[in-house]
mmCIF file with all atom_site columns, C-alpha atoms in Angstrom:
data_model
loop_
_atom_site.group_PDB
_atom_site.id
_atom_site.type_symbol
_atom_site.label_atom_id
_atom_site.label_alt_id
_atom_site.label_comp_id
_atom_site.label_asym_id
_atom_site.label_entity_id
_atom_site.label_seq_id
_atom_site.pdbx_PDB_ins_code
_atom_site.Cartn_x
_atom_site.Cartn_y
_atom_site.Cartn_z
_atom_site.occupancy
_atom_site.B_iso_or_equiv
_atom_site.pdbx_formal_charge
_atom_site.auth_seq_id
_atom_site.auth_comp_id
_atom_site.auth_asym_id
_atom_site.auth_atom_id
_atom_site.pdbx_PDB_model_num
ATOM 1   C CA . UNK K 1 1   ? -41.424 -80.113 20.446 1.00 0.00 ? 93  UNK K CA 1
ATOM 2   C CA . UNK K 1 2   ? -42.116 -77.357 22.701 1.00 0.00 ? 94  UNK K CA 1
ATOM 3   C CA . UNK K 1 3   ? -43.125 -77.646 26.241 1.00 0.00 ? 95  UNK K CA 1
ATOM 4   C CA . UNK K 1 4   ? -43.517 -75.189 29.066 1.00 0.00 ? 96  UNK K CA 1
ATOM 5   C CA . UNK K 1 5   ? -41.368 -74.586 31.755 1.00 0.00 ? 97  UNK K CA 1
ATOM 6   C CA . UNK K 1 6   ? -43.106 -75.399 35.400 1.00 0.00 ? 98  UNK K CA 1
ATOM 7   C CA . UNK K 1 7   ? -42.234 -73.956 38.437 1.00 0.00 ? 99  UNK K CA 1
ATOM 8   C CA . UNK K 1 8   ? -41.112 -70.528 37.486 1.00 0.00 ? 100 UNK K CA 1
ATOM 9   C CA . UNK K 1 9   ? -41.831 -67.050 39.010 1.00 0.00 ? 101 UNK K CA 1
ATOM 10  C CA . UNK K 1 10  ? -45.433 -65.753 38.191 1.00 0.00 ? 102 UNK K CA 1
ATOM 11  C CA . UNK K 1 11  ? -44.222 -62.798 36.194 1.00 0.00 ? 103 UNK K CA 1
ATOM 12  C CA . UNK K 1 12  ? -42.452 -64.805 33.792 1.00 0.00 ? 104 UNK K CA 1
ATOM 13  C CA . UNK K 1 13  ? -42.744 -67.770 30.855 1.00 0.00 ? 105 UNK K CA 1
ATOM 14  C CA . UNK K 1 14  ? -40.113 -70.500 30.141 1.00 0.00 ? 106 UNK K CA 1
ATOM 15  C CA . UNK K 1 15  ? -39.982 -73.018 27.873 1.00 0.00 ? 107 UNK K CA 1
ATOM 16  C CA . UNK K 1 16  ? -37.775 -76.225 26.475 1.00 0.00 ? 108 UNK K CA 1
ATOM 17  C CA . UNK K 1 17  ? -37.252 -76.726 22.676 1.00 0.00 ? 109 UNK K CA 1
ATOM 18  C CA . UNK K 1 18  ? -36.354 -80.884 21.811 1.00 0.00 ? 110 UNK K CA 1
ATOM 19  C CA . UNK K 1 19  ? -36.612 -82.723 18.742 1.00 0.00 ? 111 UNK K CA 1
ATOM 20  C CA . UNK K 1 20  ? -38.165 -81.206 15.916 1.00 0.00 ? 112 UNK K CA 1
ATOM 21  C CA . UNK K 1 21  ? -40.124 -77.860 16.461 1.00 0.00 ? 113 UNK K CA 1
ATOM 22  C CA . UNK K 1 22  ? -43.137 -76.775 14.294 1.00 0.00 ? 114 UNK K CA 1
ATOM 23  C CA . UNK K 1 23  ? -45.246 -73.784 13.974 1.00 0.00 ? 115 UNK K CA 1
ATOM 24  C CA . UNK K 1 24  ? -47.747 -75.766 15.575 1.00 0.00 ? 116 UNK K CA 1
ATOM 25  C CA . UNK K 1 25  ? -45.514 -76.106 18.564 1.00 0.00 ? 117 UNK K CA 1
ATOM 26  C CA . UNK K 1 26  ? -45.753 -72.553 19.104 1.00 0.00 ? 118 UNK K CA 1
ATOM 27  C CA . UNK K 1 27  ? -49.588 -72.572 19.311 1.00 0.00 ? 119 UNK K CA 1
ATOM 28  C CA . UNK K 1 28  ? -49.225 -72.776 23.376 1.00 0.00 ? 120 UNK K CA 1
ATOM 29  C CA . UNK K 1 29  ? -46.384 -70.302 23.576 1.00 0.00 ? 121 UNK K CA 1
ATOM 30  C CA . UNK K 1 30  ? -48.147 -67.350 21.891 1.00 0.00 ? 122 UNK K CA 1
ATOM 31  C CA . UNK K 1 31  ? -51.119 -68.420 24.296 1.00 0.00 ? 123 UNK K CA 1
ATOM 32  C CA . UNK K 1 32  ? -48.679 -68.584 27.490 1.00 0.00 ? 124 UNK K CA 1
ATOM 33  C CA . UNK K 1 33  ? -47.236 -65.570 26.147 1.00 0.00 ? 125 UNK K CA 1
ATOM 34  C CA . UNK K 1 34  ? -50.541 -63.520 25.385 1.00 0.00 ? 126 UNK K CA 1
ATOM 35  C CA . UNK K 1 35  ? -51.348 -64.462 28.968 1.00 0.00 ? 127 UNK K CA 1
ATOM 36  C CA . UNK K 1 36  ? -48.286 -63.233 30.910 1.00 0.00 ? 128 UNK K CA 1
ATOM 37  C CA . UNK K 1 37  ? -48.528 -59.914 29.347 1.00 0.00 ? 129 UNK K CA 1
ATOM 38  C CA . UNK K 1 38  ? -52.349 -59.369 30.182 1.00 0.00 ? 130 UNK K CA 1
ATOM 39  C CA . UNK K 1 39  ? -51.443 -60.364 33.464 1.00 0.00 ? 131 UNK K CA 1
ATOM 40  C CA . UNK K 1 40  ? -48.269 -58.324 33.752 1.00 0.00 ? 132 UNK K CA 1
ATOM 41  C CA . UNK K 1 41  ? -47.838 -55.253 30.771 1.00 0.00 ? 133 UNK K CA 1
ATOM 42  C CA . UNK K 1 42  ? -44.636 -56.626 29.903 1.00 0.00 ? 134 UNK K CA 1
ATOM 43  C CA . UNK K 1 43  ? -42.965 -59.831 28.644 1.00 0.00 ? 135 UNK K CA 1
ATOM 44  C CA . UNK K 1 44  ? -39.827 -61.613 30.974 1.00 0.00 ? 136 UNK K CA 1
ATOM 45  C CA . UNK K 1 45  ? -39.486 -65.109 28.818 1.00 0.00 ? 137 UNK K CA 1
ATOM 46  C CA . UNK K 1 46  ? -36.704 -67.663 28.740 1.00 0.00 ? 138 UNK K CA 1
ATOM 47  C CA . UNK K 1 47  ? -36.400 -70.254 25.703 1.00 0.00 ? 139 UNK K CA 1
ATOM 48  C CA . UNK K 1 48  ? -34.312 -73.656 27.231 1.00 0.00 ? 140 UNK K CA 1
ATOM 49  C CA . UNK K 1 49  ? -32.707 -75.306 23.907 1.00 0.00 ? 141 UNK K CA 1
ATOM 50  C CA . UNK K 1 50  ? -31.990 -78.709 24.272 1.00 0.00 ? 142 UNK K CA 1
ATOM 51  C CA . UNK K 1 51  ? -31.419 -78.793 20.744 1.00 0.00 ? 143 UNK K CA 1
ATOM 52  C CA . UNK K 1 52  ? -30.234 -76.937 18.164 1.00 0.00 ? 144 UNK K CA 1
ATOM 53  C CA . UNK K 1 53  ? -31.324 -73.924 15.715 1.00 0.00 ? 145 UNK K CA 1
ATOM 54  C CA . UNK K 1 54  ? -31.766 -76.102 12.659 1.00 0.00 ? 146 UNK K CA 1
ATOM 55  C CA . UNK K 1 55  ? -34.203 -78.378 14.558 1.00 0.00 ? 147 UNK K CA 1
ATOM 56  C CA . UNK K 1 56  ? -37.076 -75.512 14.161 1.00 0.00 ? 148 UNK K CA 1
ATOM 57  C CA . UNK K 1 57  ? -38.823 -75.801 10.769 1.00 0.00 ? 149 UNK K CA 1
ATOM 58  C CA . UNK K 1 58  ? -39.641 -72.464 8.316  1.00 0.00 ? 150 UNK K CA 1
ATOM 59  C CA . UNK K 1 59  ? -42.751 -72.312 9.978  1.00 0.00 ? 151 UNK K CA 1
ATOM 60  C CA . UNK K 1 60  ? -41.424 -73.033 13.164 1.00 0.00 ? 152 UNK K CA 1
ATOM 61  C CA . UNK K 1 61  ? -38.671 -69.544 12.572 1.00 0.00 ? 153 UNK K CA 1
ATOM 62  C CA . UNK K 1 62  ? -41.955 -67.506 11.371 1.00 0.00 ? 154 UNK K CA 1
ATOM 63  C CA . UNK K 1 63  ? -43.795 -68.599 14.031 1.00 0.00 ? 155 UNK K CA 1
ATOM 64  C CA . UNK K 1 64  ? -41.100 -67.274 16.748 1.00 0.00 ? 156 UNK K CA 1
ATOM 65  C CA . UNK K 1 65  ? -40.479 -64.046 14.334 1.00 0.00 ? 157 UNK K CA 1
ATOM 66  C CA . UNK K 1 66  ? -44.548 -62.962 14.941 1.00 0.00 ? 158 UNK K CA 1
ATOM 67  C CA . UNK K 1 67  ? -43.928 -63.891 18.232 1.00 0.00 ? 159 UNK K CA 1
ATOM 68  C CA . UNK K 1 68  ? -41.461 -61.014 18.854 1.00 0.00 ? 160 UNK K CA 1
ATOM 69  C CA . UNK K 1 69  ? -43.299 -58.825 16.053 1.00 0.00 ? 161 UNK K CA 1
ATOM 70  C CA . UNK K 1 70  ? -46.806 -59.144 17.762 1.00 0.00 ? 162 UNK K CA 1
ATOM 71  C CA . UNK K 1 71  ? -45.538 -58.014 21.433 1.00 0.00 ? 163 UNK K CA 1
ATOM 72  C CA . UNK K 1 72  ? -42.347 -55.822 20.243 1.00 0.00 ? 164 UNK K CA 1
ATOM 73  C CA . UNK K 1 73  ? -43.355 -53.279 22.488 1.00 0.00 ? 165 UNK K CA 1
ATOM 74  C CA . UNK K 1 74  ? -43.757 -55.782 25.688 1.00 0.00 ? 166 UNK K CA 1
ATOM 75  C CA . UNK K 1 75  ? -40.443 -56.939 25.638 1.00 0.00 ? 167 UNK K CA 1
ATOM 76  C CA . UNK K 1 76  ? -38.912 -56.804 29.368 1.00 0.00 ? 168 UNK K CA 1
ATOM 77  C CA . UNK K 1 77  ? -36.234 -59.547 29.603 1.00 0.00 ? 169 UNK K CA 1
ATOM 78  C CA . UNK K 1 78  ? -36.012 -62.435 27.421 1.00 0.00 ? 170 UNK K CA 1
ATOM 79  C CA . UNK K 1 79  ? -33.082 -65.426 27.956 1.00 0.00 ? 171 UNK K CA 1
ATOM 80  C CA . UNK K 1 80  ? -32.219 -67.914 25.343 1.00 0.00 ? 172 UNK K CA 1
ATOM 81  C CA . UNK K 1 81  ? -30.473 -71.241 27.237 1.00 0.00 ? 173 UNK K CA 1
ATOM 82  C CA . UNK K 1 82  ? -28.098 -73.001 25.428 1.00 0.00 ? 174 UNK K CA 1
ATOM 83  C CA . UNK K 1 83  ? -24.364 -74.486 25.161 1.00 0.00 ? 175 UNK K CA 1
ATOM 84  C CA . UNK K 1 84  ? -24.070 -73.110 21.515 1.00 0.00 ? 176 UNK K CA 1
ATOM 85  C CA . UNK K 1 85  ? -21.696 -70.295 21.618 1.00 0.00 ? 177 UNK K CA 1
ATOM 86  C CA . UNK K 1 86  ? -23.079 -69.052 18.203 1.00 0.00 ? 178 UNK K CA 1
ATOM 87  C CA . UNK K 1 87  ? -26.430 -68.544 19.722 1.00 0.00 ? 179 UNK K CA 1
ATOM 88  C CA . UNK K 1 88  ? -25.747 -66.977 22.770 1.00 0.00 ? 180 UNK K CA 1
ATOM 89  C CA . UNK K 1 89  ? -23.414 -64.547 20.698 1.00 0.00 ? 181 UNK K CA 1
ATOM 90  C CA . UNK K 1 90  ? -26.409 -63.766 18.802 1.00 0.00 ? 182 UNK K CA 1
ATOM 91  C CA . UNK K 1 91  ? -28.733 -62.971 21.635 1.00 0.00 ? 183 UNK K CA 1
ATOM 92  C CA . UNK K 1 92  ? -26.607 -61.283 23.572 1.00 0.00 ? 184 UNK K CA 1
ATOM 93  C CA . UNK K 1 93  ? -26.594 -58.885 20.222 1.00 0.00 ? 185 UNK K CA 1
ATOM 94  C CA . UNK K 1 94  ? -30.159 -59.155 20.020 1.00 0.00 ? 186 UNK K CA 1
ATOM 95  C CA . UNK K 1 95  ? -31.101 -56.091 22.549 1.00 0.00 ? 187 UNK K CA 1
ATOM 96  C CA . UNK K 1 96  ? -29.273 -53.683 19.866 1.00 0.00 ? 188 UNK K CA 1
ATOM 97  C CA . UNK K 1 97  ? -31.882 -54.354 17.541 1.00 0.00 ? 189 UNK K CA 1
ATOM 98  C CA . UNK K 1 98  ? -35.032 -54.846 19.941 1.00 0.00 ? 190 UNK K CA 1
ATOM 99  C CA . UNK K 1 99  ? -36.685 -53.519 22.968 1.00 0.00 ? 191 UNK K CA 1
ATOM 100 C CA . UNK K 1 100 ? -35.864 -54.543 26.017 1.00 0.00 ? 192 UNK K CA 1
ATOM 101 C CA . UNK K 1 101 ? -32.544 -56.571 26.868 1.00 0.00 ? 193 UNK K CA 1
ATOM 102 C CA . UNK K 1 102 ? -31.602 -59.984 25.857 1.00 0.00 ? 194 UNK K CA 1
ATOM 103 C CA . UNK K 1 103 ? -28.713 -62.159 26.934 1.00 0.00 ? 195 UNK K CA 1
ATOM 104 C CA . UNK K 1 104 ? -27.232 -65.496 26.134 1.00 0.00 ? 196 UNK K CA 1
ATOM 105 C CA . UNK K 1 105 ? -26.444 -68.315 28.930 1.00 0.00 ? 197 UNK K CA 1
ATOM 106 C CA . UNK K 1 106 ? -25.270 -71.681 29.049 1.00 0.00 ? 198 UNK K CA 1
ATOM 107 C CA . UNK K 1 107 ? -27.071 -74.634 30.146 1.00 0.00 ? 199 UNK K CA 1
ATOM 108 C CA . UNK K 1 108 ? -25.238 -74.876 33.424 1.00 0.00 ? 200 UNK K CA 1
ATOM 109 C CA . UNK K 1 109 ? -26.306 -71.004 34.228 1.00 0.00 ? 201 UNK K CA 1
ATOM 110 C CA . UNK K 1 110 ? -29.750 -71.829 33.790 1.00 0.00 ? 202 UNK K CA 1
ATOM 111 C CA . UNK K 1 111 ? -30.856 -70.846 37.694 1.00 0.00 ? 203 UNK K CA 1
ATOM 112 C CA . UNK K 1 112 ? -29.023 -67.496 37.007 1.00 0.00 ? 204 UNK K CA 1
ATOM 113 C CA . UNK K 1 113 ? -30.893 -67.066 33.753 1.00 0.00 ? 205 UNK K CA 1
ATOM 114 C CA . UNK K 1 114 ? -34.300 -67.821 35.891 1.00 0.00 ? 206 UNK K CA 1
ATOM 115 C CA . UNK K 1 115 ? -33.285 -65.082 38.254 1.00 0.00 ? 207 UNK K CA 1
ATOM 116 C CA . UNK K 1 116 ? -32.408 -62.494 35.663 1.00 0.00 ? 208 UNK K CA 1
ATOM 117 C CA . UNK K 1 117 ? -35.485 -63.096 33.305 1.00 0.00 ? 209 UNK K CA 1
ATOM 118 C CA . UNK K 1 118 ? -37.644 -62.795 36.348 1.00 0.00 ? 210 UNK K CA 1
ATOM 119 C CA . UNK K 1 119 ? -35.979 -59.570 37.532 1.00 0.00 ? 211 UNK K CA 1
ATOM 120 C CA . UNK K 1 120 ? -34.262 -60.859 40.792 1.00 0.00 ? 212 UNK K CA 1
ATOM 121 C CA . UNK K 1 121 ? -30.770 -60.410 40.274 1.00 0.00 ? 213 UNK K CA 1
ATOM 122 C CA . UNK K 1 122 ? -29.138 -58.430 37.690 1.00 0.00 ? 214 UNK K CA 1
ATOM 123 C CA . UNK K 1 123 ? -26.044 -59.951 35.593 1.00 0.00 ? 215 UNK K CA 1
#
């Protein structure tokens, strides 16, 4: 399950990932997402795991993939939340390979993540 972060600055999206994620639960993402970037020309977004990679299904992984395919060029700041070293290794390498940056932080960094997605401090 996916569900939307509250209580974040305006020019950015955040959400949490538990349990079992589907392509379904992207449906409101790519509509959060479409949203931000009408609003806002560019894309700041920050993905909280509180579980792990193998909880998102195939569809779930394509889902995510169009995601980043269908606003490639949008791409501001994007923050993946997690205590997995593996995938904060991974999206720290992520901004070699897309626009924009990307960067890896642990669970307990998540108010620093916040500030860096949304442009306010710069780690």
């Amino acid at each position: 399950m996916i569900t939307q972060i509250q209580g974040l600055p305006q020019n950015m999206v955040g959400f949490r990932s538990e349990g079992e994620v589907t392509k379904e639960d992207f449906e409101p993402v790519k509509l959060k997402v479409s949203e931000l970037v009408e609003r806002t020309g560019k894309l700041n977004y920050l993905l909280f795991l509180d579980n792990s990679p193998k909880d998102f299904t195939l569809g779930a992984w394509l889902q995510d993939a169009l995601l980043g395919i269908q606003n490639i060029t949008k791409w501001n700041r994007a923050a993946i939340v997690s205590d997995s070293d593996a995938v904060i290794k991974f999206t720290d390498g992520f901004s070699k390979v897309m626009p924009g940056e990307f960067k890896g932080f642990t669970k307990a960094e998540y108010d620093t993540a916040v500030s860096w997605v949304s442009g306010e401090t710069i780690v």
